[in-house]
Amino acid sequence: MNVRDIQQNPDGHVRFAAYLDKLGHVADPDEVDLVSHVLTDPDQTMARSAVLRHLDRRAAGLYPGPAYEKWAQTMTQATIGHPFLAQRLREWSLFRAITLKLPWQPENLLASSNWLQLKTAAGTNTEAIETLAEAGRTKRIRNAARTGLNHRSES
C-alpha cells in the first residue's frame, strides 16, 4: 500500500497498522518525510500514537550509540508542533544521559513523566534510582526504585 493511499482508508485501525508497518521498514533517509506525512493524518490521536511507537522503537535501538544524537535532532524537527512527541524525545535524551552516565540534572528527572521515571527506576544508574526512591512522582515509582536498590544491595 502506497503511503498516500493509507489516508484514504476510512478505518483508523487499518491506517494505524499500515503506518506502523511503513515506519518499521522505512529507510533512514526517508524517515523524516514518512513521520511528517503520518502526522498529517486527520486522526491526530492515531497518527501521534503511531509516531510515538516508532520513536520509542527507534530510540530504544539507537540511544546507546553515537547515531542517536543526530537522529533525535532530526526527529525533533519532524515533530515540531506535537508537544507530547517532542517531550518523549527529550525524555529519551535524558534517559540516554542517565544510562550512559553523561551529565544530567536530578531536577530534570524529577520533572519528567511517569514513563521515564519508571524506566529509569528499572535501570542501572544508582544515583538516578536513589533520587527516584526518595522523590519519585508516585508511590509506584518510589517503590520500584527502592526495590531496584534492594536488589542491587543483595547482589
PDB file of C-alpha atoms in Angstrom:
ATOM      1  CA  MET A   1       0.000   0.000   0.000  1.00  0.00           C
ATOM      2  CA  ASN A   2       1.330   3.403  -1.007  1.00  0.00           C
ATOM      3  CA  VAL A   3       1.767   5.830   1.901  1.00  0.00           C
ATOM      4  CA  ARG A   4      -0.567   8.326   0.251  1.00  0.00           C
ATOM      5  CA  ASP A   5      -3.215   5.614  -0.128  1.00  0.00           C
ATOM      6  CA  ILE A   6      -3.162   4.860   3.592  1.00  0.00           C
ATOM      7  CA  GLN A   7      -5.002   8.088   4.446  1.00  0.00           C
ATOM      8  CA  GLN A   8      -7.756   7.149   2.011  1.00  0.00           C
ATOM      9  CA  ASN A   9      -8.791   4.184   4.160  1.00  0.00           C
ATOM     10  CA  PRO A  10     -11.626   5.248   6.472  1.00  0.00           C
ATOM     11  CA  ASP A  11     -10.733   2.647   9.142  1.00  0.00           C
ATOM     12  CA  GLY A  12      -8.352   4.191  11.665  1.00  0.00           C
ATOM     13  CA  HIS A  13      -7.206   0.783  12.881  1.00  0.00           C
ATOM     14  CA  VAL A  14      -6.178  -0.207   9.370  1.00  0.00           C
ATOM     15  CA  ARG A  15      -4.357   3.107   8.881  1.00  0.00           C
ATOM     16  CA  PHE A  16      -2.588   2.721  12.245  1.00  0.00           C
ATOM     17  CA  ALA A  17      -1.375  -0.779  11.342  1.00  0.00           C
ATOM     18  CA  ALA A  18      -0.303   0.373   7.874  1.00  0.00           C
ATOM     19  CA  TYR A  19       1.601   3.338   9.314  1.00  0.00           C
ATOM     20  CA  LEU A  20       3.373   1.104  11.834  1.00  0.00           C
ATOM     21  CA  ASP A  21       4.335  -1.262   9.045  1.00  0.00           C
ATOM     22  CA  LYS A  22       5.690   1.550   6.863  1.00  0.00           C
ATOM     23  CA  LEU A  23       7.522   3.153   9.809  1.00  0.00           C
ATOM     24  CA  GLY A  24       9.020  -0.206  10.738  1.00  0.00           C
ATOM     25  CA  HIS A  25      10.547  -0.619   7.303  1.00  0.00           C
ATOM     26  CA  VAL A  26      11.443   2.948   6.366  1.00  0.00           C
ATOM     27  CA  ALA A  27      14.970   3.664   5.155  1.00  0.00           C
ATOM     28  CA  ASP A  28      16.848   6.207   7.251  1.00  0.00           C
ATOM     29  CA  PRO A  29      16.901   8.914   4.544  1.00  0.00           C
ATOM     30  CA  ASP A  30      13.111   8.660   4.143  1.00  0.00           C
ATOM     31  CA  GLU A  31      12.219   8.554   7.835  1.00  0.00           C
ATOM     32  CA  VAL A  32      11.611  12.280   8.360  1.00  0.00           C
ATOM     33  CA  ASP A  33       9.332  12.527   5.340  1.00  0.00           C
ATOM     34  CA  LEU A  34       7.327   9.493   6.426  1.00  0.00           C
ATOM     35  CA  VAL A  35       6.954  10.720  10.024  1.00  0.00           C
ATOM     36  CA  SER A  36       5.883  14.139   8.732  1.00  0.00           C
ATOM     37  CA  HIS A  37       3.364  12.512   6.395  1.00  0.00           C
ATOM     38  CA  VAL A  38       1.886  10.305   9.123  1.00  0.00           C
ATOM     39  CA  LEU A  39       1.425  13.404  11.270  1.00  0.00           C
ATOM     40  CA  THR A  40      -0.821  14.925   8.573  1.00  0.00           C
ATOM     41  CA  ASP A  41      -3.443  12.219   9.096  1.00  0.00           C
ATOM     42  CA  PRO A  42      -6.809  13.753  10.060  1.00  0.00           C
ATOM     43  CA  ASP A  43      -6.995  11.452  13.108  1.00  0.00           C
ATOM     44  CA  GLN A  44      -4.261  13.178  15.077  1.00  0.00           C
ATOM     45  CA  THR A  45      -4.550  10.914  18.113  1.00  0.00           C
ATOM     46  CA  MET A  46      -3.962   7.830  15.992  1.00  0.00           C
ATOM     47  CA  ALA A  47      -1.184   9.477  13.990  1.00  0.00           C
ATOM     48  CA  ARG A  48       0.688  10.644  17.098  1.00  0.00           C
ATOM     49  CA  SER A  49       0.281   7.191  18.618  1.00  0.00           C
ATOM     50  CA  ALA A  50       1.823   5.535  15.567  1.00  0.00           C
ATOM     51  CA  VAL A  51       4.708   8.008  15.535  1.00  0.00           C
ATOM     52  CA  LEU A  52       5.209   7.590  19.282  1.00  0.00           C
ATOM     53  CA  ARG A  53       5.567   3.833  18.885  1.00  0.00           C
ATOM     54  CA  HIS A  54       8.045   4.417  16.097  1.00  0.00           C
ATOM     55  CA  LEU A  55      10.071   6.908  18.140  1.00  0.00           C
ATOM     56  CA  ASP A  56      10.180   4.532  21.108  1.00  0.00           C
ATOM     57  CA  ARG A  57      11.266   1.619  18.940  1.00  0.00           C
ATOM     58  CA  ARG A  58      13.977   3.577  17.165  1.00  0.00           C
ATOM     59  CA  ALA A  59      15.231   5.359  20.284  1.00  0.00           C
ATOM     60  CA  ALA A  60      15.484   2.061  22.171  1.00  0.00           C
ATOM     61  CA  GLY A  61      17.819   0.777  19.485  1.00  0.00           C
ATOM     62  CA  LEU A  62      19.798   3.953  18.935  1.00  0.00           C
ATOM     63  CA  TYR A  63      20.257   5.586  22.360  1.00  0.00           C
ATOM     64  CA  PRO A  64      23.420   3.709  23.372  1.00  0.00           C
ATOM     65  CA  GLY A  65      25.316   4.716  20.233  1.00  0.00           C
ATOM     66  CA  PRO A  66      26.573   7.891  18.602  1.00  0.00           C
ATOM     67  CA  ALA A  67      23.899   7.886  15.866  1.00  0.00           C
ATOM     68  CA  TYR A  68      21.238   8.732  18.454  1.00  0.00           C
ATOM     69  CA  GLU A  69      22.028  12.455  18.730  1.00  0.00           C
ATOM     70  CA  LYS A  70      21.676  13.228  15.024  1.00  0.00           C
ATOM     71  CA  TRP A  71      18.557  11.059  14.796  1.00  0.00           C
ATOM     72  CA  ALA A  72      16.966  12.792  17.806  1.00  0.00           C
ATOM     73  CA  GLN A  73      17.665  16.235  16.330  1.00  0.00           C
ATOM     74  CA  THR A  74      16.121  15.186  13.028  1.00  0.00           C
ATOM     75  CA  MET A  75      13.057  13.695  14.701  1.00  0.00           C
ATOM     76  CA  THR A  76      12.664  16.806  16.867  1.00  0.00           C
ATOM     77  CA  GLN A  77      12.365  18.838  13.673  1.00  0.00           C
ATOM     78  CA  ALA A  78       9.881  16.334  12.214  1.00  0.00           C
ATOM     79  CA  THR A  79       7.668  16.502  15.299  1.00  0.00           C
ATOM     80  CA  ILE A  80       7.540  20.277  15.736  1.00  0.00           C
ATOM     81  CA  GLY A  81       4.008  21.219  16.660  1.00  0.00           C
ATOM     82  CA  HIS A  82       3.449  17.983  18.578  1.00  0.00           C
ATOM     83  CA  PRO A  83       4.449  18.736  22.183  1.00  0.00           C
ATOM     84  CA  PHE A  84       3.952  15.211  23.526  1.00  0.00           C
ATOM     85  CA  LEU A  85       6.226  13.713  20.859  1.00  0.00           C
ATOM     86  CA  ALA A  86       8.831  16.418  21.458  1.00  0.00           C
ATOM     87  CA  GLN A  87       8.675  15.690  25.194  1.00  0.00           C
ATOM     88  CA  ARG A  88       9.203  11.972  24.582  1.00  0.00           C
ATOM     89  CA  LEU A  89      12.288  12.725  22.504  1.00  0.00           C
ATOM     90  CA  ARG A  90      13.655  14.965  25.278  1.00  0.00           C
ATOM     91  CA  GLU A  91      12.989  12.202  27.775  1.00  0.00           C
ATOM     92  CA  TRP A  92      14.787   9.641  25.629  1.00  0.00           C
ATOM     93  CA  SER A  93      17.754  12.022  25.561  1.00  0.00           C
ATOM     94  CA  LEU A  94      17.630  12.328  29.349  1.00  0.00           C
ATOM     95  CA  PHE A  95      17.348   8.543  29.670  1.00  0.00           C
ATOM     96  CA  ARG A  96      20.385   8.232  27.412  1.00  0.00           C
ATOM     97  CA  ALA A  97      22.371  10.666  29.548  1.00  0.00           C
ATOM     98  CA  ILE A  98      21.417   8.874  32.755  1.00  0.00           C
ATOM     99  CA  THR A  99      22.103   5.398  31.371  1.00  0.00           C
ATOM    100  CA  LEU A 100      25.422   6.295  29.746  1.00  0.00           C
ATOM    101  CA  LYS A 101      26.464   8.340  32.791  1.00  0.00           C
ATOM    102  CA  LEU A 102      26.650  11.561  30.799  1.00  0.00           C
ATOM    103  CA  PRO A 103      25.864  14.865  32.566  1.00  0.00           C
ATOM    104  CA  TRP A 104      22.248  15.170  33.710  1.00  0.00           C
ATOM    105  CA  GLN A 105      20.300  17.092  36.334  1.00  0.00           C
ATOM    106  CA  PRO A 106      18.218  15.353  39.036  1.00  0.00           C
ATOM    107  CA  GLU A 107      15.559  18.082  38.802  1.00  0.00           C
ATOM    108  CA  ASN A 108      15.027  17.186  35.129  1.00  0.00           C
ATOM    109  CA  LEU A 109      14.435  13.575  36.079  1.00  0.00           C
ATOM    110  CA  LEU A 110      12.036  14.551  38.864  1.00  0.00           C
ATOM    111  CA  ALA A 111      10.109  16.809  36.458  1.00  0.00           C
ATOM    112  CA  SER A 112       9.833  14.046  33.862  1.00  0.00           C
ATOM    113  CA  SER A 113       6.882  11.789  33.098  1.00  0.00           C
ATOM    114  CA  ASN A 114       5.954   8.640  34.955  1.00  0.00           C
ATOM    115  CA  TRP A 115       7.087   6.723  31.862  1.00  0.00           C
ATOM    116  CA  LEU A 116      10.663   7.973  32.149  1.00  0.00           C
ATOM    117  CA  GLN A 117      10.784   7.709  35.917  1.00  0.00           C
ATOM    118  CA  LEU A 118       9.659   4.066  35.817  1.00  0.00           C
ATOM    119  CA  LYS A 119      12.078   3.281  33.000  1.00  0.00           C
ATOM    120  CA  THR A 120      14.918   4.885  34.941  1.00  0.00           C
ATOM    121  CA  ALA A 121      13.941   3.169  38.206  1.00  0.00           C
ATOM    122  CA  ALA A 122      14.421  -0.155  36.407  1.00  0.00           C
ATOM    123  CA  GLY A 123      17.819   0.934  35.107  1.00  0.00           C
ATOM    124  CA  THR A 124      21.381   0.781  36.353  1.00  0.00           C
ATOM    125  CA  ASN A 125      22.289   4.320  37.407  1.00  0.00           C
ATOM    126  CA  THR A 126      22.398   4.200  41.204  1.00  0.00           C
ATOM    127  CA  GLU A 127      22.273   7.984  41.617  1.00  0.00           C
ATOM    128  CA  ALA A 128      19.134   8.233  39.482  1.00  0.00           C
ATOM    129  CA  ILE A 129      17.493   5.302  41.250  1.00  0.00           C
ATOM    130  CA  GLU A 130      18.269   6.821  44.656  1.00  0.00           C
ATOM    131  CA  THR A 131      16.785  10.125  43.503  1.00  0.00           C
ATOM    132  CA  LEU A 132      13.596   8.365  42.436  1.00  0.00           C
ATOM    133  CA  ALA A 133      13.422   6.268  45.624  1.00  0.00           C
ATOM    134  CA  GLU A 134      13.394   9.482  47.641  1.00  0.00           C
ATOM    135  CA  ALA A 135      11.347  11.815  45.477  1.00  0.00           C
ATOM    136  CA  GLY A 136       9.804   9.947  42.534  1.00  0.00           C
ATOM    137  CA  ARG A 137       6.484  11.315  41.345  1.00  0.00           C
ATOM    138  CA  THR A 138       4.301   8.440  42.539  1.00  0.00           C
ATOM    139  CA  LYS A 139       4.345   5.767  45.201  1.00  0.00           C
ATOM    140  CA  ARG A 140       4.714   3.173  42.442  1.00  0.00           C
ATOM    141  CA  ILE A 141       7.858   4.890  41.130  1.00  0.00           C
ATOM    142  CA  ARG A 142       9.365   5.273  44.612  1.00  0.00           C
ATOM    143  CA  ASN A 143       8.654   1.608  45.384  1.00  0.00           C
ATOM    144  CA  ALA A 144      10.105   0.434  42.063  1.00  0.00           C
ATOM    145  CA  ALA A 145      13.258   2.436  42.737  1.00  0.00           C
ATOM    146  CA  ARG A 146      13.553   1.086  46.298  1.00  0.00           C
ATOM    147  CA  THR A 147      13.093  -2.446  45.019  1.00  0.00           C
ATOM    148  CA  GLY A 148      15.830  -1.836  42.462  1.00  0.00           C
ATOM    149  CA  LEU A 149      18.146  -0.522  45.158  1.00  0.00           C
ATOM    150  CA  ASN A 150      17.396  -3.503  47.407  1.00  0.00           C
ATOM    151  CA  HIS A 151      18.169  -5.960  44.608  1.00  0.00           C
ATOM    152  CA  ARG A 152      21.423  -4.167  43.893  1.00  0.00           C
ATOM    153  CA  SER A 153      22.496  -4.306  47.548  1.00  0.00           C
ATOM    154  CA  GLU A 154      21.697  -8.039  47.707  1.00  0.00           C
ATOM    155  CA  SER A 155      23.860  -8.789  44.661  1.00  0.00           C
TER     156      SER A 155
END
